[in-house]
Amino acid sequence: MTFHIGLNAHLLNLSGTYRSAGISWYIYHLLQHLEPAPDLQYTIFLSDPRAQVSHSALVRSRLPTHKPIVRIFWEQLLQPIELQRAQVNLLHALAFAGPLAMSIPWIVTIYDLSFMRYPDSFHPLNRLYLTWAVRHAARYANYLIAISESTKRDLIELVGAPPERIRVIYCGKDSAFAPATDPAALAAWRAMRQVPERMILFVGTIEPRKNIVRLLRAFARAKRAARLPHTLVLIGARGWKYAEVDQTIAQENLASDVMFVGYVPQAELPRWYQAAELFVYPSLYEGFGMPPLDAMAAGTPVVTSNAAALPEVVGAAALQVPPADEAALSEAIVRALTDKALRAEMIARGLEQAARFSWTRAARETTALYRAVLTPRQGESNAAR
């Protein structure tokens, strides 16, 4: 018997802009790694005209679903019609929200609950819809996929999701992130992009949750303590409340030591990681933490915070510090840059840790969950409650 899986991939965006990061990148990799199987048939609902998935049928909407209000309209009013028309047996909602009216089983992926932990970071309408969607999913979805144990804990604590209906399926490592194999090509790229010779790297949106103000203060302290010649390079779009970042740079006299690059397309990011001597990511909250994983895969030592899901991602490979402890962060930066034996150990452990995360395994565990819903063992019920 063949089961028909519908996947809501309307947040997939292959434009090469900031919309292509985060959730979109997760969706892209999962779709590409879903293996064809005689018992599973896939239909992917999306709007990006650039998307191609060889093993699946694609149903493209002409609506501009990159706009939140339009996407909500499609998810709640048009999606049930599309699912019925395609004769789908199971819906996988790939980003938080399933339809209010559902006549078939469904699964939803939850990345984090930042809109509940840090509500001021979100537009009110977006925050309200996401909060409703996750509470609705916790009550009615057959299963919730959490991308970390930390997200699972938040789902239990903040929305009362039943633990037995949550499955943790980790993200995978992108094969594009690997140590540099051609030093001459890397040097040529560095010269072309005018990248600093001695670089500490951060990748993420410039917003309070990323803890950049403390990073700047710790960086200034490290430069004073160890006379570091390094430049701190910040990659990422400016989000909200970034004025304090600029003020801190002025207060710490870091204008010539900090470089803002802005958004960098995903295809170019591996070079930045390869060129960095250290990657620092003191985020206050992450549902997973792809940037530290990318850095480890590229052979770059990592200093990060011990908050939320980050310890799950870096394991024993990175130096972890409390996110509010500027002194500890500064000391970790100095150690990671000056202790040669420690650096070699961090690089080796980082490569080993990054190899544990696989998109092939993530896709395999996801399809196993599809089968668990569609072919329950006798005597069990997977019906949504």
PDB file of C-alpha atoms in Angstrom, residues 95-293:
ATOM      1  CA  ALA A  95       6.926  25.294  10.107  1.00  0.00           C
ATOM      2  CA  PHE A  96       4.799  25.515  13.254  1.00  0.00           C
ATOM      3  CA  ALA A  97       1.259  25.732  11.853  1.00  0.00           C
ATOM      4  CA  GLY A  98      -1.354  23.257  10.719  1.00  0.00           C
ATOM      5  CA  PRO A  99      -4.892  24.078   9.568  1.00  0.00           C
ATOM      6  CA  LEU A 100      -7.633  24.553  12.121  1.00  0.00           C
ATOM      7  CA  ALA A 101      -9.893  22.273  10.057  1.00  0.00           C
ATOM      8  CA  MET A 102      -8.211  18.910   9.448  1.00  0.00           C
ATOM      9  CA  SER A 103      -9.691  15.579   8.425  1.00  0.00           C
ATOM     10  CA  ILE A 104      -6.408  13.649   8.108  1.00  0.00           C
ATOM     11  CA  PRO A 105      -3.500  12.953  10.480  1.00  0.00           C
ATOM     12  CA  TRP A 106      -0.756  15.572  10.649  1.00  0.00           C
ATOM     13  CA  ILE A 107       2.745  16.196  11.950  1.00  0.00           C
ATOM     14  CA  VAL A 108       4.364  19.581  12.556  1.00  0.00           C
ATOM     15  CA  THR A 109       7.981  20.682  12.929  1.00  0.00           C
ATOM     16  CA  ILE A 110       8.699  23.144  15.752  1.00  0.00           C
ATOM     17  CA  TYR A 111      12.090  24.879  15.609  1.00  0.00           C
ATOM     18  CA  ASP A 112      12.019  26.915  18.797  1.00  0.00           C
ATOM     19  CA  LEU A 113       9.682  28.933  20.967  1.00  0.00           C
ATOM     20  CA  SER A 114      11.586  32.214  20.728  1.00  0.00           C
ATOM     21  CA  PHE A 115       8.286  34.055  20.098  1.00  0.00           C
ATOM     22  CA  MET A 116       7.258  33.002  23.605  1.00  0.00           C
ATOM     23  CA  ARG A 117      10.650  33.299  25.303  1.00  0.00           C
ATOM     24  CA  TYR A 118      11.429  36.646  23.625  1.00  0.00           C
ATOM     25  CA  PRO A 119       8.050  38.059  22.529  1.00  0.00           C
ATOM     26  CA  ASP A 120       9.385  41.575  21.948  1.00  0.00           C
ATOM     27  CA  SER A 121      11.467  40.203  19.071  1.00  0.00           C
ATOM     28  CA  PHE A 122       8.377  39.565  16.943  1.00  0.00           C
ATOM     29  CA  HIS A 123       5.705  41.568  15.218  1.00  0.00           C
ATOM     30  CA  PRO A 124       2.543  41.225  17.346  1.00  0.00           C
ATOM     31  CA  LEU A 125       0.494  39.512  14.617  1.00  0.00           C
ATOM     32  CA  ASN A 126       3.273  37.042  13.856  1.00  0.00           C
ATOM     33  CA  ARG A 127       3.772  36.303  17.561  1.00  0.00           C
ATOM     34  CA  LEU A 128       0.072  35.756  18.188  1.00  0.00           C
ATOM     35  CA  TYR A 129      -0.326  33.445  15.191  1.00  0.00           C
ATOM     36  CA  LEU A 130       2.749  31.373  16.058  1.00  0.00           C
ATOM     37  CA  THR A 131       1.659  31.059  19.686  1.00  0.00           C
ATOM     38  CA  TRP A 132      -1.837  29.961  18.648  1.00  0.00           C
ATOM     39  CA  ALA A 133      -0.404  27.572  16.039  1.00  0.00           C
ATOM     40  CA  VAL A 134       1.931  25.816  18.460  1.00  0.00           C
ATOM     41  CA  ARG A 135      -0.754  25.509  21.151  1.00  0.00           C
ATOM     42  CA  HIS A 136      -3.138  24.126  18.535  1.00  0.00           C
ATOM     43  CA  ALA A 137      -0.490  21.657  17.331  1.00  0.00           C
ATOM     44  CA  ALA A 138       0.312  20.557  20.880  1.00  0.00           C
ATOM     45  CA  ARG A 139      -3.328  19.630  21.326  1.00  0.00           C
ATOM     46  CA  TYR A 140      -4.292  18.217  17.947  1.00  0.00           C
ATOM     47  CA  ALA A 141      -1.249  17.150  15.897  1.00  0.00           C
ATOM     48  CA  ASN A 142      -0.415  13.461  15.915  1.00  0.00           C
ATOM     49  CA  TYR A 143       3.241  14.256  16.513  1.00  0.00           C
ATOM     50  CA  LEU A 144       5.427  17.299  16.989  1.00  0.00           C
ATOM     51  CA  ILE A 145       8.980  17.173  15.642  1.00  0.00           C
ATOM     52  CA  ALA A 146      11.357  19.206  17.816  1.00  0.00           C
ATOM     53  CA  ILE A 147      14.819  19.918  16.412  1.00  0.00           C
ATOM     54  CA  SER A 148      16.457  19.608  19.845  1.00  0.00           C
ATOM     55  CA  GLU A 149      15.836  18.327  23.345  1.00  0.00           C
ATOM     56  CA  SER A 150      15.786  21.974  24.413  1.00  0.00           C
ATOM     57  CA  THR A 151      12.842  22.688  22.107  1.00  0.00           C
ATOM     58  CA  LYS A 152      11.115  19.579  23.416  1.00  0.00           C
ATOM     59  CA  ARG A 153      11.498  20.856  26.980  1.00  0.00           C
ATOM     60  CA  ASP A 154      10.059  24.222  25.968  1.00  0.00           C
ATOM     61  CA  LEU A 155       7.092  22.554  24.293  1.00  0.00           C
ATOM     62  CA  ILE A 156       6.339  20.636  27.479  1.00  0.00           C
ATOM     63  CA  GLU A 157       6.896  23.605  29.789  1.00  0.00           C
ATOM     64  CA  LEU A 158       5.365  26.466  27.807  1.00  0.00           C
ATOM     65  CA  VAL A 159       2.445  24.850  25.961  1.00  0.00           C
ATOM     66  CA  GLY A 160       1.876  21.623  27.849  1.00  0.00           C
ATOM     67  CA  ALA A 161       2.637  19.340  24.902  1.00  0.00           C
ATOM     68  CA  PRO A 162       2.457  15.632  25.832  1.00  0.00           C
ATOM     69  CA  PRO A 163       6.028  14.236  25.874  1.00  0.00           C
ATOM     70  CA  GLU A 164       4.931  10.992  24.204  1.00  0.00           C
ATOM     71  CA  ARG A 165       3.853  12.944  21.103  1.00  0.00           C
ATOM     72  CA  ILE A 166       7.141  14.810  20.674  1.00  0.00           C
ATOM     73  CA  ARG A 167       9.988  13.359  18.600  1.00  0.00           C
ATOM     74  CA  VAL A 168      13.416  14.988  18.605  1.00  0.00           C
ATOM     75  CA  ILE A 169      14.969  14.881  15.140  1.00  0.00           C
ATOM     76  CA  TYR A 170      18.178  16.871  14.834  1.00  0.00           C
ATOM     77  CA  CYS A 171      19.168  18.957  11.833  1.00  0.00           C
ATOM     78  CA  GLY A 172      21.996  17.701   9.645  1.00  0.00           C
ATOM     79  CA  LYS A 173      25.382  18.995   8.559  1.00  0.00           C
ATOM     80  CA  ASP A 174      25.604  20.691   5.178  1.00  0.00           C
ATOM     81  CA  SER A 175      28.358  18.992   3.153  1.00  0.00           C
ATOM     82  CA  ALA A 176      29.452  22.391   1.774  1.00  0.00           C
ATOM     83  CA  PHE A 177      30.975  23.189   5.174  1.00  0.00           C
ATOM     84  CA  ALA A 178      34.347  21.453   5.352  1.00  0.00           C
ATOM     85  CA  PRO A 179      37.971  22.440   6.049  1.00  0.00           C
ATOM     86  CA  ALA A 180      39.748  24.301   3.255  1.00  0.00           C
ATOM     87  CA  THR A 181      41.720  22.000   0.966  1.00  0.00           C
ATOM     88  CA  ASP A 182      43.278  24.677  -1.276  1.00  0.00           C
ATOM     89  CA  PRO A 183      45.121  27.348   0.754  1.00  0.00           C
ATOM     90  CA  ALA A 184      45.939  29.334  -2.398  1.00  0.00           C
ATOM     91  CA  ALA A 185      42.276  29.537  -3.419  1.00  0.00           C
ATOM     92  CA  LEU A 186      41.313  30.598   0.102  1.00  0.00           C
ATOM     93  CA  ALA A 187      44.007  33.282   0.086  1.00  0.00           C
ATOM     94  CA  ALA A 188      42.805  34.567  -3.294  1.00  0.00           C
ATOM     95  CA  TRP A 189      39.226  34.718  -2.023  1.00  0.00           C
ATOM     96  CA  ARG A 190      40.370  36.517   1.127  1.00  0.00           C
ATOM     97  CA  ALA A 191      42.186  39.129  -0.962  1.00  0.00           C
ATOM     98  CA  MET A 192      39.235  39.573  -3.308  1.00  0.00           C
ATOM     99  CA  ARG A 193      36.784  40.077  -0.416  1.00  0.00           C
ATOM    100  CA  GLN A 194      39.296  42.119   1.623  1.00  0.00           C
ATOM    101  CA  VAL A 195      38.856  39.798   4.577  1.00  0.00           C
ATOM    102  CA  PRO A 196      41.031  40.569   7.630  1.00  0.00           C
ATOM    103  CA  GLU A 197      44.058  38.315   8.004  1.00  0.00           C
ATOM    104  CA  ARG A 198      43.313  37.583  11.683  1.00  0.00           C
ATOM    105  CA  MET A 199      39.565  37.139  12.121  1.00  0.00           C
ATOM    106  CA  ILE A 200      37.085  36.195  14.846  1.00  0.00           C
ATOM    107  CA  LEU A 201      33.727  35.426  13.267  1.00  0.00           C
ATOM    108  CA  PHE A 202      30.095  35.716  14.318  1.00  0.00           C
ATOM    109  CA  VAL A 203      27.173  34.749  12.047  1.00  0.00           C
ATOM    110  CA  GLY A 204      23.595  35.656  12.951  1.00  0.00           C
ATOM    111  CA  THR A 205      20.985  38.400  12.912  1.00  0.00           C
ATOM    112  CA  ILE A 206      22.059  41.549  14.739  1.00  0.00           C
ATOM    113  CA  GLU A 207      19.474  41.484  17.534  1.00  0.00           C
ATOM    114  CA  PRO A 208      19.488  41.320  21.355  1.00  0.00           C
ATOM    115  CA  ARG A 209      18.863  37.547  21.566  1.00  0.00           C
ATOM    116  CA  LYS A 210      22.220  36.932  19.882  1.00  0.00           C
ATOM    117  CA  ASN A 211      24.007  38.656  22.799  1.00  0.00           C
ATOM    118  CA  ILE A 212      26.236  40.765  20.561  1.00  0.00           C
ATOM    119  CA  VAL A 213      26.693  43.604  23.031  1.00  0.00           C
ATOM    120  CA  ARG A 214      28.305  41.212  25.518  1.00  0.00           C
ATOM    121  CA  LEU A 215      30.348  39.718  22.693  1.00  0.00           C
ATOM    122  CA  LEU A 216      31.701  43.173  21.844  1.00  0.00           C
ATOM    123  CA  ARG A 217      32.586  43.898  25.466  1.00  0.00           C
ATOM    124  CA  ALA A 218      34.244  40.505  25.875  1.00  0.00           C
ATOM    125  CA  PHE A 219      36.146  41.041  22.633  1.00  0.00           C
ATOM    126  CA  ALA A 220      37.385  44.450  23.829  1.00  0.00           C
ATOM    127  CA  ARG A 221      38.460  42.920  27.142  1.00  0.00           C
ATOM    128  CA  ALA A 222      40.282  40.091  25.333  1.00  0.00           C
ATOM    129  CA  LYS A 223      42.121  42.548  23.089  1.00  0.00           C
ATOM    130  CA  ARG A 224      43.293  44.532  26.104  1.00  0.00           C
ATOM    131  CA  ALA A 225      44.285  41.446  28.103  1.00  0.00           C
ATOM    132  CA  ALA A 226      46.160  39.580  25.358  1.00  0.00           C
ATOM    133  CA  ARG A 227      46.854  42.349  22.823  1.00  0.00           C
ATOM    134  CA  LEU A 228      45.000  40.405  20.164  1.00  0.00           C
ATOM    135  CA  PRO A 229      45.501  41.708  16.608  1.00  0.00           C
ATOM    136  CA  HIS A 230      42.214  40.210  15.447  1.00  0.00           C
ATOM    137  CA  THR A 231      39.192  41.838  13.826  1.00  0.00           C
ATOM    138  CA  LEU A 232      35.727  40.795  14.919  1.00  0.00           C
ATOM    139  CA  VAL A 233      33.639  40.179  11.797  1.00  0.00           C
ATOM    140  CA  LEU A 234      29.851  40.224  12.164  1.00  0.00           C
ATOM    141  CA  ILE A 235      27.866  38.530   9.388  1.00  0.00           C
ATOM    142  CA  GLY A 236      24.101  38.968   9.402  1.00  0.00           C
ATOM    143  CA  ALA A 237      21.313  41.382   8.652  1.00  0.00           C
ATOM    144  CA  ARG A 238      20.495  44.077  11.174  1.00  0.00           C
ATOM    145  CA  GLY A 239      17.377  42.980  13.021  1.00  0.00           C
ATOM    146  CA  TRP A 240      15.955  45.099  15.813  1.00  0.00           C
ATOM    147  CA  LYS A 241      17.360  47.211  18.683  1.00  0.00           C
ATOM    148  CA  TYR A 242      20.830  47.249  17.149  1.00  0.00           C
ATOM    149  CA  ALA A 243      21.532  50.831  18.270  1.00  0.00           C
ATOM    150  CA  GLU A 244      23.105  49.474  21.463  1.00  0.00           C
ATOM    151  CA  VAL A 245      25.556  47.511  19.329  1.00  0.00           C
ATOM    152  CA  ASP A 246      26.770  50.712  17.665  1.00  0.00           C
ATOM    153  CA  GLN A 247      26.910  52.484  21.034  1.00  0.00           C
ATOM    154  CA  THR A 248      29.027  49.690  22.532  1.00  0.00           C
ATOM    155  CA  ILE A 249      31.476  49.827  19.644  1.00  0.00           C
ATOM    156  CA  ALA A 250      31.923  53.551  20.284  1.00  0.00           C
ATOM    157  CA  GLN A 251      32.223  53.113  24.065  1.00  0.00           C
ATOM    158  CA  GLU A 252      34.854  50.394  23.725  1.00  0.00           C
ATOM    159  CA  ASN A 253      36.778  52.205  20.951  1.00  0.00           C
ATOM    160  CA  LEU A 254      36.320  49.274  18.586  1.00  0.00           C
ATOM    161  CA  ALA A 255      35.450  51.150  15.398  1.00  0.00           C
ATOM    162  CA  SER A 256      38.621  49.954  13.626  1.00  0.00           C
ATOM    163  CA  ASP A 257      38.414  46.432  15.072  1.00  0.00           C
ATOM    164  CA  VAL A 258      34.860  45.433  14.117  1.00  0.00           C
ATOM    165  CA  MET A 259      33.712  44.734  10.563  1.00  0.00           C
ATOM    166  CA  PHE A 260      30.016  44.525   9.579  1.00  0.00           C
ATOM    167  CA  VAL A 261      29.542  42.403   6.474  1.00  0.00           C
ATOM    168  CA  GLY A 262      25.741  42.221   6.407  1.00  0.00           C
ATOM    169  CA  TYR A 263      23.896  39.282   4.899  1.00  0.00           C
ATOM    170  CA  VAL A 264      26.095  36.742   3.091  1.00  0.00           C
ATOM    171  CA  PRO A 265      24.555  34.186   0.689  1.00  0.00           C
ATOM    172  CA  GLN A 266      24.648  30.617   1.958  1.00  0.00           C
ATOM    173  CA  ALA A 267      26.953  29.532  -0.877  1.00  0.00           C
ATOM    174  CA  GLU A 268      29.681  31.920   0.293  1.00  0.00           C
ATOM    175  CA  LEU A 269      29.482  31.213   4.023  1.00  0.00           C
ATOM    176  CA  PRO A 270      31.866  28.197   4.015  1.00  0.00           C
ATOM    177  CA  ARG A 271      34.724  30.467   2.923  1.00  0.00           C
ATOM    178  CA  TRP A 272      34.135  32.838   5.841  1.00  0.00           C
ATOM    179  CA  TYR A 273      34.207  29.971   8.321  1.00  0.00           C
ATOM    180  CA  GLN A 274      37.369  28.545   6.757  1.00  0.00           C
ATOM    181  CA  ALA A 275      39.090  31.935   6.912  1.00  0.00           C
ATOM    182  CA  ALA A 276      38.269  32.542  10.588  1.00  0.00           C
ATOM    183  CA  GLU A 277      40.627  31.631  13.409  1.00  0.00           C
ATOM    184  CA  LEU A 278      37.722  31.405  15.851  1.00  0.00           C
ATOM    185  CA  PHE A 279      33.939  31.359  15.727  1.00  0.00           C
ATOM    186  CA  VAL A 280      32.131  32.935  18.693  1.00  0.00           C
ATOM    187  CA  TYR A 281      28.408  32.506  19.284  1.00  0.00           C
ATOM    188  CA  PRO A 282      27.234  33.639  22.753  1.00  0.00           C
ATOM    189  CA  SER A 283      23.510  33.470  21.933  1.00  0.00           C
ATOM    190  CA  LEU A 284      20.978  33.627  24.750  1.00  0.00           C
ATOM    191  CA  TYR A 285      18.577  31.189  23.106  1.00  0.00           C
ATOM    192  CA  GLU A 286      18.613  28.806  20.135  1.00  0.00           C
ATOM    193  CA  GLY A 287      16.304  26.001  19.090  1.00  0.00           C
ATOM    194  CA  PHE A 288      19.314  24.285  17.534  1.00  0.00           C
ATOM    195  CA  GLY A 289      22.261  26.456  16.467  1.00  0.00           C
ATOM    196  CA  MET A 290      23.348  25.869  12.868  1.00  0.00           C
ATOM    197  CA  PRO A 291      26.230  28.412  12.831  1.00  0.00           C
ATOM    198  CA  PRO A 292      28.311  26.574  15.489  1.00  0.00           C
ATOM    199  CA  LEU A 293      27.698  23.299  13.625  1.00  0.00           C
TER     200      LEU A 293
END
